[in-house]
PDB file of C-alpha atoms and ligand atoms in Angstrom:
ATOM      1  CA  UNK A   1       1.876  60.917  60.238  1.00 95.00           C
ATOM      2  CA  UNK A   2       1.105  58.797  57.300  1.00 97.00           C
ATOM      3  CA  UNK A   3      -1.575  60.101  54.842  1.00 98.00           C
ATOM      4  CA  UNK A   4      -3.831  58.005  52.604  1.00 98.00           C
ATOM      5  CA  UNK A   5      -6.162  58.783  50.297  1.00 98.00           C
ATOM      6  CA  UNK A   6      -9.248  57.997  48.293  1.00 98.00           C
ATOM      7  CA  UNK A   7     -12.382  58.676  46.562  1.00 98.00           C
ATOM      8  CA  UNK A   8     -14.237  56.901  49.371  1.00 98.00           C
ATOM      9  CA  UNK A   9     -13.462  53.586  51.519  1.00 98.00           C
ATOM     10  CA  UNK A  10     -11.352  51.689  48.914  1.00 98.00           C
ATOM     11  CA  UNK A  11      -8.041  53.384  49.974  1.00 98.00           C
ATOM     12  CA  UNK A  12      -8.828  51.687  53.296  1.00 98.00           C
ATOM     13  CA  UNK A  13      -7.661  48.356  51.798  1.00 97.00           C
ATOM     14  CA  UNK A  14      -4.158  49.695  51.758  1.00 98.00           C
ATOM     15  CA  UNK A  15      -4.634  51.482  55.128  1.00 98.00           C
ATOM     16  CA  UNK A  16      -5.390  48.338  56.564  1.00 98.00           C
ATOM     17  CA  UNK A  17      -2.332  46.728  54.857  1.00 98.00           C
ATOM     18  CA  UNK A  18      -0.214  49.741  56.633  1.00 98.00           C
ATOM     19  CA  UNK A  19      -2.153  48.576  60.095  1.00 98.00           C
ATOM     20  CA  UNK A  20      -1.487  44.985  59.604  1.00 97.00           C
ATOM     21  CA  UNK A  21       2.255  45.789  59.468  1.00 98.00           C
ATOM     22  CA  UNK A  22       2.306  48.737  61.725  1.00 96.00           C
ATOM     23  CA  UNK A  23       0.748  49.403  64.742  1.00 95.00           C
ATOM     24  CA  UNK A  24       2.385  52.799  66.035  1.00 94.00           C
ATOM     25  CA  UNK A  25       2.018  54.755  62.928  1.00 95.00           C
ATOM     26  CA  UNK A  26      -0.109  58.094  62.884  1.00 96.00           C
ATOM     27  CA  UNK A  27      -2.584  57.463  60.278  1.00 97.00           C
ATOM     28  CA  UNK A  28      -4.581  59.876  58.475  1.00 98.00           C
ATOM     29  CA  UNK A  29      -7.252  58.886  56.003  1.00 98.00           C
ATOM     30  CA  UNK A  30      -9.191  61.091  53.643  1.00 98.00           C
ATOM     31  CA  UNK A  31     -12.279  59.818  51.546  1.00 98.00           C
ATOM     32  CA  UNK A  32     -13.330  62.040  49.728  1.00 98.00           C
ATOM     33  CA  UNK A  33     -16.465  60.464  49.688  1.00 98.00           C
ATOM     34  CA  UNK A  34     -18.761  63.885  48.264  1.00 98.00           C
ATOM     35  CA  UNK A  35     -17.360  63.414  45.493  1.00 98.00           C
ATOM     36  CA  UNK A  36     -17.140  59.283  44.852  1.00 98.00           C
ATOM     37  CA  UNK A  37     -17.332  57.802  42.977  1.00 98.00           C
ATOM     38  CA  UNK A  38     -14.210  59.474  40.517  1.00 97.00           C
ATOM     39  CA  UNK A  39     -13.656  56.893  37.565  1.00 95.00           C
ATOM     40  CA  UNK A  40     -16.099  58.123  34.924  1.00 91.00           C
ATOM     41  CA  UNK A  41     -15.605  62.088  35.141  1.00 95.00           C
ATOM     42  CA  UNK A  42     -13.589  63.774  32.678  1.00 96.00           C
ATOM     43  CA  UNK A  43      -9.710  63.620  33.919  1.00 95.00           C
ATOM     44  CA  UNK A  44      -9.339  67.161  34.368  1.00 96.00           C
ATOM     45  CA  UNK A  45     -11.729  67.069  36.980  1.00 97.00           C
ATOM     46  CA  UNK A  46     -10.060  64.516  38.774  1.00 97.00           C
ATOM     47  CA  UNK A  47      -6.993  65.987  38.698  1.00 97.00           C
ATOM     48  CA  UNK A  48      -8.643  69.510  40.148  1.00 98.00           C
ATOM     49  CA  UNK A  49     -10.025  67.008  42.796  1.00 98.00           C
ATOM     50  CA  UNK A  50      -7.006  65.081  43.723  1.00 98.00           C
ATOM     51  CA  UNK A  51      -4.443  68.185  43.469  1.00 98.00           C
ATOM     52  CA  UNK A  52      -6.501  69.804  46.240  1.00 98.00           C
ATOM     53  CA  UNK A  53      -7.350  66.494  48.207  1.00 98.00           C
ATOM     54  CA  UNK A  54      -3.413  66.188  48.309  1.00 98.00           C
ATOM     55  CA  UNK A  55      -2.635  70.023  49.285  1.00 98.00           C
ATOM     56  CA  UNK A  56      -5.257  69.867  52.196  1.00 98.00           C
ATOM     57  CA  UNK A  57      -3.307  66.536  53.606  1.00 98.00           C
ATOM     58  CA  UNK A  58      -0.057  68.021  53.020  1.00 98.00           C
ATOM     59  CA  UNK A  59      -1.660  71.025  55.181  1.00 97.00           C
ATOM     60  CA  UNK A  60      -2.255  69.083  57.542  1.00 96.00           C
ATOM     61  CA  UNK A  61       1.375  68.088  58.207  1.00 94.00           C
ATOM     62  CA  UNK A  62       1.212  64.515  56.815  1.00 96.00           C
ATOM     63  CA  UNK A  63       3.554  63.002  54.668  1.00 95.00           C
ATOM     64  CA  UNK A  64       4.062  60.268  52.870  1.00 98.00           C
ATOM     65  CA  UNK A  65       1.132  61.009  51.030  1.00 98.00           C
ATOM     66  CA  UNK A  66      -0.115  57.889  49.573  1.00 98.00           C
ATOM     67  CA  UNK A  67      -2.534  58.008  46.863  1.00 98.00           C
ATOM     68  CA  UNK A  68      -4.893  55.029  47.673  1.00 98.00           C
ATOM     69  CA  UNK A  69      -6.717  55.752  44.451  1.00 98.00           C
ATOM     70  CA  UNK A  70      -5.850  53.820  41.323  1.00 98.00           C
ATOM     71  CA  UNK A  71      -8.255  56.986  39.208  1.00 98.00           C
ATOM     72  CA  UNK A  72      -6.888  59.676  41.390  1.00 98.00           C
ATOM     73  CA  UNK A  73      -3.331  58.439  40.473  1.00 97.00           C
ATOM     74  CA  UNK A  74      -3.659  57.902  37.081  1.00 96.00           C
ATOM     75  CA  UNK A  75      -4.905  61.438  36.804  1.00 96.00           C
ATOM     76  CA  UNK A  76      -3.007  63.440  39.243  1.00 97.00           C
ATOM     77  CA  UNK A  77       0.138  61.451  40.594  1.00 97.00           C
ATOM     78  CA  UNK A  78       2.773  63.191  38.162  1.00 96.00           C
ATOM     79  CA  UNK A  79       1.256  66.920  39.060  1.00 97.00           C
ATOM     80  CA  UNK A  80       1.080  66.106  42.870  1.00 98.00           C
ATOM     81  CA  UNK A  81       5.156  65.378  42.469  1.00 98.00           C
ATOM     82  CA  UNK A  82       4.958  68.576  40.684  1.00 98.00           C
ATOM     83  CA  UNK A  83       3.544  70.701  42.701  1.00 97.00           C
ATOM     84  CA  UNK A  84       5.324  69.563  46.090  1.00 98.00           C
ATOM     85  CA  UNK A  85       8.800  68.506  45.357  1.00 98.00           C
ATOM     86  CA  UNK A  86       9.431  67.944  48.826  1.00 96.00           C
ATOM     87  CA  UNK A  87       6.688  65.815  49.720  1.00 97.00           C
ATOM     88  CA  UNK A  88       7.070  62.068  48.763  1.00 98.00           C
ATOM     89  CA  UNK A  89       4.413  60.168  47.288  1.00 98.00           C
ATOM     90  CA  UNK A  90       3.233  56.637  46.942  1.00 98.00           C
ATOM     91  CA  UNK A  91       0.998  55.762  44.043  1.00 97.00           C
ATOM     92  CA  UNK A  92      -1.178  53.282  42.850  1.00 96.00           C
ATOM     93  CA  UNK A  93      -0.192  51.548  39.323  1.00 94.00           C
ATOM     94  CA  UNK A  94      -2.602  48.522  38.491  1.00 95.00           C
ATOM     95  CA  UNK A  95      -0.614  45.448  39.082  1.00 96.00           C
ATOM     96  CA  UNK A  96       0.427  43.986  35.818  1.00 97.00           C
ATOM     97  CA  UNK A  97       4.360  43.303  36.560  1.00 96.00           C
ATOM     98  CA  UNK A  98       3.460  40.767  39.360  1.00 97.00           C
ATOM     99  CA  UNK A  99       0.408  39.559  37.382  1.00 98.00           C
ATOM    100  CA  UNK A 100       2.726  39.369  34.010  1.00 97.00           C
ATOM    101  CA  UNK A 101       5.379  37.000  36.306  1.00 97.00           C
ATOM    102  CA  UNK A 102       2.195  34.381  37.473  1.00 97.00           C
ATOM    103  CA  UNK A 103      -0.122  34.026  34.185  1.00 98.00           C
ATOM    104  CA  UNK A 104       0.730  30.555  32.770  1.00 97.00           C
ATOM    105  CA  UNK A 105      -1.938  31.475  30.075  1.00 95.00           C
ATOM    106  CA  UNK A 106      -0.340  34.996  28.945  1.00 98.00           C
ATOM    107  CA  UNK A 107      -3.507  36.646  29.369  1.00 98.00           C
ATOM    108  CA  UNK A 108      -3.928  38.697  32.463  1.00 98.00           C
ATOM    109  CA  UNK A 109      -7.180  41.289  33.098  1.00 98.00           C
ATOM    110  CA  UNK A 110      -7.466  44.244  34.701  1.00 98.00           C
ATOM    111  CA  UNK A 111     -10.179  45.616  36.532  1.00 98.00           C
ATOM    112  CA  UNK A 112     -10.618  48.899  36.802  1.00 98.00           C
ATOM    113  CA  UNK A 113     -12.193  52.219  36.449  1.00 98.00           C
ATOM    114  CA  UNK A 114     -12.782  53.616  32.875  1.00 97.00           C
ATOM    115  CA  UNK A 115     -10.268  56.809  34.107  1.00 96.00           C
ATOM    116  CA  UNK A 116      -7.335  54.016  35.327  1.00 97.00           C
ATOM    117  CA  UNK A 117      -7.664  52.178  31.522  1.00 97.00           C
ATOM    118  CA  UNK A 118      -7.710  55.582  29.881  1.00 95.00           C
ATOM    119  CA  UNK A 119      -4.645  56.546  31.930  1.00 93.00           C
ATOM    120  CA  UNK A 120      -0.665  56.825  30.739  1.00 91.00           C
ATOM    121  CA  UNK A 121       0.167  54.878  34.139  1.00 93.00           C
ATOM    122  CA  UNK A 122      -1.389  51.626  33.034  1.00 95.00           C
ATOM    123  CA  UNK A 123      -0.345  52.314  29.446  1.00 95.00           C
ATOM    124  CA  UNK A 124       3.331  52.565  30.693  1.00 95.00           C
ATOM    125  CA  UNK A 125       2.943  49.839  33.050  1.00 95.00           C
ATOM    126  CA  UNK A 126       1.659  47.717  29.892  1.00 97.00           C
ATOM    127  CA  UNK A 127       4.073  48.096  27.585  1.00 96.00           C
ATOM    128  CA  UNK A 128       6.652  47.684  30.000  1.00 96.00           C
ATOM    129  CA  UNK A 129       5.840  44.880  31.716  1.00 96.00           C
ATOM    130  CA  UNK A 130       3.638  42.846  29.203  1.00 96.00           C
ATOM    131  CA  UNK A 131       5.840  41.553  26.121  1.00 92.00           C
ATOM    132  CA  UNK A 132       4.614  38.336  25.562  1.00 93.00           C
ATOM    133  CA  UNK A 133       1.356  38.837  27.385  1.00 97.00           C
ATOM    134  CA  UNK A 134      -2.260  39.912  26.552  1.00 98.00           C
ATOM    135  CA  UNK A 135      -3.943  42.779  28.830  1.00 98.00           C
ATOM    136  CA  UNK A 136      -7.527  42.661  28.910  1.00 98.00           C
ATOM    137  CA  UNK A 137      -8.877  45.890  30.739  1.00 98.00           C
ATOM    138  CA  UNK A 138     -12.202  46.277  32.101  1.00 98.00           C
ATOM    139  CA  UNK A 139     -14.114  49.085  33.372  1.00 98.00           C
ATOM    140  CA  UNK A 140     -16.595  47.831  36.016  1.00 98.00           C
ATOM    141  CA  UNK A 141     -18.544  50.502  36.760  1.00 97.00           C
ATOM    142  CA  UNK A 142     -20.860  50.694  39.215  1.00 97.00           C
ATOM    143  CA  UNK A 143     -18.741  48.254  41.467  1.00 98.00           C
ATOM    144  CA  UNK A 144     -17.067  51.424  43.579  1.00 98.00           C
ATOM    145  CA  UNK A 145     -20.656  52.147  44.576  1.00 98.00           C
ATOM    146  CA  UNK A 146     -21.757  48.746  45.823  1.00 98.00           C
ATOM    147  CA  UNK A 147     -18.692  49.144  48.312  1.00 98.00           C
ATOM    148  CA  UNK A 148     -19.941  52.513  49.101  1.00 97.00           C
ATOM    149  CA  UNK A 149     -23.076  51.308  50.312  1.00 96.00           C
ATOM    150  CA  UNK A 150     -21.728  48.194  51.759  1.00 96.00           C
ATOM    151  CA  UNK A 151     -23.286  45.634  49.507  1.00 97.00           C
ATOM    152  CA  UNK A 152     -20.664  43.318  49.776  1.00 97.00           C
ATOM    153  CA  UNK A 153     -22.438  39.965  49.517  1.00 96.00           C
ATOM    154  CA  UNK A 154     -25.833  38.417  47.912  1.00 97.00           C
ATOM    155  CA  UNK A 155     -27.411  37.995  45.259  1.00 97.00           C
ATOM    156  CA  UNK A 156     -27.222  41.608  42.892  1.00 97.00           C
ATOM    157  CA  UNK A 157     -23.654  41.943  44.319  1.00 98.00           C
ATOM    158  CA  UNK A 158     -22.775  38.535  42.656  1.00 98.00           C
ATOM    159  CA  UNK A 159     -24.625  39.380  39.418  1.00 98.00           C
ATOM    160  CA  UNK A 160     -23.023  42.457  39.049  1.00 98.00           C
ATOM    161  CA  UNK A 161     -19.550  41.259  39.578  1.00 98.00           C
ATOM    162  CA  UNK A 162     -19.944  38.517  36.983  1.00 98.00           C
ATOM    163  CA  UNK A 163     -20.919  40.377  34.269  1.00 98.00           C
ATOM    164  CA  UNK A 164     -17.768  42.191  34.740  1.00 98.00           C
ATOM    165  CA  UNK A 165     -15.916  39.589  35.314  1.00 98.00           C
ATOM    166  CA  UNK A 166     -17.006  37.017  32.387  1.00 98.00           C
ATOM    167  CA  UNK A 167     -15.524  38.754  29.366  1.00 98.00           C
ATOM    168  CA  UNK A 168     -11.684  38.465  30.852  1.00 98.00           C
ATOM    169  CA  UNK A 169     -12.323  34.950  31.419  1.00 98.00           C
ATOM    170  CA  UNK A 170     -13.690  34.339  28.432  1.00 97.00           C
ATOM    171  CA  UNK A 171     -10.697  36.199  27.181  1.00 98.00           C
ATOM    172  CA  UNK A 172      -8.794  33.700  28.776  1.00 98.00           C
ATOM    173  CA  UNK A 173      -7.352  35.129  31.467  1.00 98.00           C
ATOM    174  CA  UNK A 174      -5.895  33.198  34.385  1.00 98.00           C
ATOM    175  CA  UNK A 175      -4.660  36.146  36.633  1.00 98.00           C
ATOM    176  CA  UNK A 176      -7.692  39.175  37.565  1.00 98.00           C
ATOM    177  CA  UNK A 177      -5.677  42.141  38.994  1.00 98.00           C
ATOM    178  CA  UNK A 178      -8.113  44.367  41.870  1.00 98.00           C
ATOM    179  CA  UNK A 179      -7.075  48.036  39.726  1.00 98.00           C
ATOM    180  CA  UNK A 180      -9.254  49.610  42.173  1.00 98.00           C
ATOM    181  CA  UNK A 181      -8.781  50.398  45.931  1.00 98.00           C
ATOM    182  CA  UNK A 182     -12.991  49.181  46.284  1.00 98.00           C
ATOM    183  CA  UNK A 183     -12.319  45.845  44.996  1.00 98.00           C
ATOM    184  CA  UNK A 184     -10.751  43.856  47.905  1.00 98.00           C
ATOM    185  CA  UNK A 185     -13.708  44.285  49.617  1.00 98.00           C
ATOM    186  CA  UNK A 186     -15.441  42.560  46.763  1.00 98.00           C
ATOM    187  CA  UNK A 187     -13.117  39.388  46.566  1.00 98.00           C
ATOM    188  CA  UNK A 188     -15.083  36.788  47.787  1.00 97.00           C
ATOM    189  CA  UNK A 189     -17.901  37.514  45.139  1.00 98.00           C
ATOM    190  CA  UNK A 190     -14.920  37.644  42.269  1.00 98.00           C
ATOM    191  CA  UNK A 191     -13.694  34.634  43.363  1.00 98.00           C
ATOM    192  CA  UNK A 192     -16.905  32.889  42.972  1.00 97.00           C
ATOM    193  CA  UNK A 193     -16.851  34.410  39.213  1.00 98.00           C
ATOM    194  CA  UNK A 194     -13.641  33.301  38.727  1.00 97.00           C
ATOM    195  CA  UNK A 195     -13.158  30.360  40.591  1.00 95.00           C
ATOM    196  CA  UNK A 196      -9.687  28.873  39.181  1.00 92.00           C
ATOM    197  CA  UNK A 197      -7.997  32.824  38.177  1.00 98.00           C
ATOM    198  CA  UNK A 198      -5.238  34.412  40.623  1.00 98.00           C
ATOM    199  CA  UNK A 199      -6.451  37.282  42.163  1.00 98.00           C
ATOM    200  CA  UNK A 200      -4.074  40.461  43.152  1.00 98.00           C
ATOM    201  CA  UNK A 201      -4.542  42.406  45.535  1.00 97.00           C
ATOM    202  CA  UNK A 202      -1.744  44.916  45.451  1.00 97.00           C
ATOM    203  CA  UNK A 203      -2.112  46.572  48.989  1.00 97.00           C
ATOM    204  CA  UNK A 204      -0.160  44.337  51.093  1.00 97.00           C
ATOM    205  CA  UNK A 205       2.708  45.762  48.387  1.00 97.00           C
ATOM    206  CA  UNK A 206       1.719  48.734  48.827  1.00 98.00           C
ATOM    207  CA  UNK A 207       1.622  49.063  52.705  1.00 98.00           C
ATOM    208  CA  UNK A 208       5.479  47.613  52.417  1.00 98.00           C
ATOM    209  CA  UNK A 209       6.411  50.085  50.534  1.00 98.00           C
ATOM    210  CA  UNK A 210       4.822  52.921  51.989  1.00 98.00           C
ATOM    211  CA  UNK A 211       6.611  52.081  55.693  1.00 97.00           C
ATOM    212  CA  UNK A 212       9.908  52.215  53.821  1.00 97.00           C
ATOM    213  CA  UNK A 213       8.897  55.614  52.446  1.00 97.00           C
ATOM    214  CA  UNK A 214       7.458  56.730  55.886  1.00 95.00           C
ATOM    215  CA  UNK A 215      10.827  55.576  58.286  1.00 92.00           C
ATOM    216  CA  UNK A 216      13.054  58.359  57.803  1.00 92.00           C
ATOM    217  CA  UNK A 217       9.724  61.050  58.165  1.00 89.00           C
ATOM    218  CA  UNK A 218       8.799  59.097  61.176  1.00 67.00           C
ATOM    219  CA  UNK A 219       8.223  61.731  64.206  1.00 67.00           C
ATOM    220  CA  UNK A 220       9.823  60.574  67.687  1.00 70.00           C
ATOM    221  CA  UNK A 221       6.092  59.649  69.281  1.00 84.00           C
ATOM    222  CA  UNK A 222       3.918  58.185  67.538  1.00 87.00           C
ATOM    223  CA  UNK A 223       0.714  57.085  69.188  1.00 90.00           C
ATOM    224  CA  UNK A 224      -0.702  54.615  66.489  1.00 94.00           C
ATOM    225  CA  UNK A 225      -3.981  56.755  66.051  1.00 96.00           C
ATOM    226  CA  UNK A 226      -6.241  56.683  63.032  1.00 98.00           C
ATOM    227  CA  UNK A 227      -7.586  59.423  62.158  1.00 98.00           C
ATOM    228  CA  UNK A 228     -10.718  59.486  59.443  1.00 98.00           C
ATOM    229  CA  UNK A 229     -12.114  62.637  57.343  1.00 98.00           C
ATOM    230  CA  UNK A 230     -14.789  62.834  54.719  1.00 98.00           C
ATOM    231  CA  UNK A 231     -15.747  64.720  52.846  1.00 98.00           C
ATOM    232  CA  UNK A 232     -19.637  62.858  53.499  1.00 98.00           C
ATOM    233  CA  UNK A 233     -21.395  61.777  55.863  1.00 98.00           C
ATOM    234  CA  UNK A 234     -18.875  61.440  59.198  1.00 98.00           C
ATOM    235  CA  UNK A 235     -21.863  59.062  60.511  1.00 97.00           C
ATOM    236  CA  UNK A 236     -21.999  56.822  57.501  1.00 97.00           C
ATOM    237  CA  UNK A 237     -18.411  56.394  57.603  1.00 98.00           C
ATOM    238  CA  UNK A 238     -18.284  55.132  61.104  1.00 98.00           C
ATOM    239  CA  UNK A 239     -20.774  52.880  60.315  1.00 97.00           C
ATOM    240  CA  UNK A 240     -18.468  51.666  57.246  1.00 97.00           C
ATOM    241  CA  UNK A 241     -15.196  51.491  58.949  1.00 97.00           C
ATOM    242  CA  UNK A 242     -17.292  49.005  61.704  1.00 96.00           C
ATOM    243  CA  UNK A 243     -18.356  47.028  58.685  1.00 95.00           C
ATOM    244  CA  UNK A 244     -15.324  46.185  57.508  1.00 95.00           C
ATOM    245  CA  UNK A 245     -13.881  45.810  60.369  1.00 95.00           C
ATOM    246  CA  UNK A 246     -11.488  48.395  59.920  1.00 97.00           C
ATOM    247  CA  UNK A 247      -8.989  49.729  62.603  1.00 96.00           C
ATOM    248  CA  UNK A 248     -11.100  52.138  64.509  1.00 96.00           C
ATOM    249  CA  UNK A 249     -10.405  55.806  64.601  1.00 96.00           C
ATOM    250  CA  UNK A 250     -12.435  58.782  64.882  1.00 95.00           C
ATOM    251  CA  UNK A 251     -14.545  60.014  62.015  1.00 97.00           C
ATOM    252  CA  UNK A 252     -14.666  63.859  60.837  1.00 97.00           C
ATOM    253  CA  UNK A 253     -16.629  66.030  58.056  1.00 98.00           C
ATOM    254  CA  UNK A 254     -14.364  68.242  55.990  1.00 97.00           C
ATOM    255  CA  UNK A 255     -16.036  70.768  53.552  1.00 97.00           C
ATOM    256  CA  UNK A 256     -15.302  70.489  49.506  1.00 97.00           C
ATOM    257  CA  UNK A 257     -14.506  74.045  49.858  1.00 97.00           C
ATOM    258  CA  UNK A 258     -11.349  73.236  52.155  1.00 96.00           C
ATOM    259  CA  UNK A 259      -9.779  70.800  49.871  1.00 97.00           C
ATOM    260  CA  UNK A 260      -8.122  73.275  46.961  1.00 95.00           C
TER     261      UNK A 260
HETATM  262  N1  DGL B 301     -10.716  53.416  44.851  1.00 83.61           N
HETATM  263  C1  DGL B 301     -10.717  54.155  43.612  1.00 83.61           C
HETATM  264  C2  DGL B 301      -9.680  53.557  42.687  1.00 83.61           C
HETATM  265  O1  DGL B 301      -8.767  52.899  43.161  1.00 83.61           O
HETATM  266  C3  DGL B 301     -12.120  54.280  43.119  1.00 83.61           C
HETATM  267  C4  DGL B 301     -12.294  55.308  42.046  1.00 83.61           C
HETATM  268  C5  DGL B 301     -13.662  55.891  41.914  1.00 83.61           C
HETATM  269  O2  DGL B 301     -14.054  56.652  42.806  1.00 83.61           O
HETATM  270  O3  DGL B 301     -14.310  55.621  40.887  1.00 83.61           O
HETATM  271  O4  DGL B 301      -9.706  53.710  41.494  1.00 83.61           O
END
C-alpha cells in the first residue's frame, strides 16, 4: 500500500498521477487538513508536523511513503530518512532541472510556499541545476487556501493568481514551475496569467517514479482501493475529492493527537 501525503488536497495531484498510471495499487492518502495550510509557520513546526504525519502512515503499514508536500519536504524529508531507515521515501523538490532544460529565456520562476523558498532543497536544487539561468521564487500565499475551499475558477481566483504571477513575468520568465502540490488545480487560471510561459507540473514525474519505488514492496493482492484520512472535516473532503473529480475512496477523520 502506497502512502501519500499532504497538508490538505494538493498531494492529490500526484495521487491522481499514481491512479492515472496504476489502477491496482492500494492507496492511502493523508491530508492533514487541521493543520493546512503549512507554508508560513516556522519550520520547526512543520517538521514536528510532518515527522508524526509520516510515523502514523508508516503505522499503518504503508510504504513508499511519498511526501506530496513541496513545505512538508523541504522541512522534514532528510529527518523522515532519518528516523526510518528502512522505509523509502519519495519527495517533492520544486522542478527547476526540467524547467532549467526548456527556458529559451534563462529565466525560470518558481511558485511556491514561503517555507519551500526558504528551504535547503530548492537551494540545492538551484545551484545545481541553474548555471546559466535566473530563478525567480515566489511565495503565493493564500493560493493553498483557495484550493482548500474549492475556488478554482472566477473572478477573485483570477485576481489573486495574477498578482502572483505578474512579477516572474515581468522578470522575464518563460517557464512557471507549480512548487506546490495545490497548484495544478489552479492551472487554468495561471495559464490565463501567463498565457505564452511553460507550465510544470511535476506529478506525472512523480507518480513514475513512485511505482518504480513501490514494485518490489508491492503485496501479492492488491485491490486498487483508495483510502482517504483527514485530519478535518471527513465530510468536506468527500465533497472535495467529488470536485475534482478525484478517484473515489472512502473518507475518514483521524485525531491530531494520533499523528506523533
Ligand atoms: N501542497 C503543499 C505544498 O506542496 C501546500 C503547503 C501548505 O500547506 O502551505 O507545498
Amino acid at each position: 500500500m502506497i502512502a501519500v501525503y499532504d497538508s490538505g488536497i494538493g498531494g492529490t495531484s500526484v495521487l491522481k498521477a499514481i491512479r492515472d498510471l496504476d489502477s491496482h495499487v492500494d492507496i492511502i492518502y493523508l491530508a492533514d487538513q487541521a493543520r493546512c495550510p503549512y507554508g508560513n509557520r516556522p519550520v520547526a513546526d512543520i517538521r514536528q508536523i510532518a515527522l508524526g504525519c509520516a510515523n502514523w502512515l508508516i503505522r499503518q503499514g504503508a510504504q513508499p511513503v511519498v511526501v506530496a508536500c513541496n513545505t512538508a519536504s523541504a522541512a522534514a524529508l532528510h529527518q523522515m530518512r532519518q528516523h526510518h531507515p528502512e522505509t523509502p521515501f519519495v519527495g517533492m523538490v520544486p522542478a527547476v532541472k526540467p524547467a532549467v532544460q526548456q527556458t529559451q529565456h534563462g529565466v525560470i520562476g518558481v511558485m511556491a510556499t514561503a517555507a519551500t523558498l526558504k528551504g535547503d532543497l530548492y537551494h540545492e536544487v538551484t545551484q545545481r541545476f541553474a548555471h546559466d539561468v535566473q530563478v525567480v521564487g515566489q511565495d503565493c500565499h493564500g493560493l493553498v487556501d483557495l484550493v482548500e475551499a474549492g475556488q478554482l475558477h472566477g473572478a477573485a481566483t483570477d485576481a489573486a493568481v495574477a498578482a502572483h504571477v505578474a512579477p516572474l513575468i515581468q522578470a522575464g520568465a518563460d517557464v512557471l514551475v507549480l512548487g506546490c502540490t495545490h497548484y495544478p488545480f489552479l492551472r487554468e487560471s495561471i495559464s490565463r496569467a501567463a498565457p505564452h510561459v511553460t507550465i510544470i507540473d511535476p506529478a506525472p514525474a512523480v507518480a513514475r517514479h513512485t511505482l518504480t519505488v513501490a514494485a518490489p514492496l508491492t503485496q501479492s493482492q492488491p485491490r486498487g482501493r483508495t483510502i482517504y484520512y483527514t485530519t478535518g472535516s471527513a465530510s468536506h473532503l468527500a465533497w472535495q475529492i467529488n470536485a475534482l473529480g478525484l478517484p473515489v475512496g472512502e473518507t475518514t477523520h483521524v485525531a491530531v493527537e494520533e499523528l506523533i
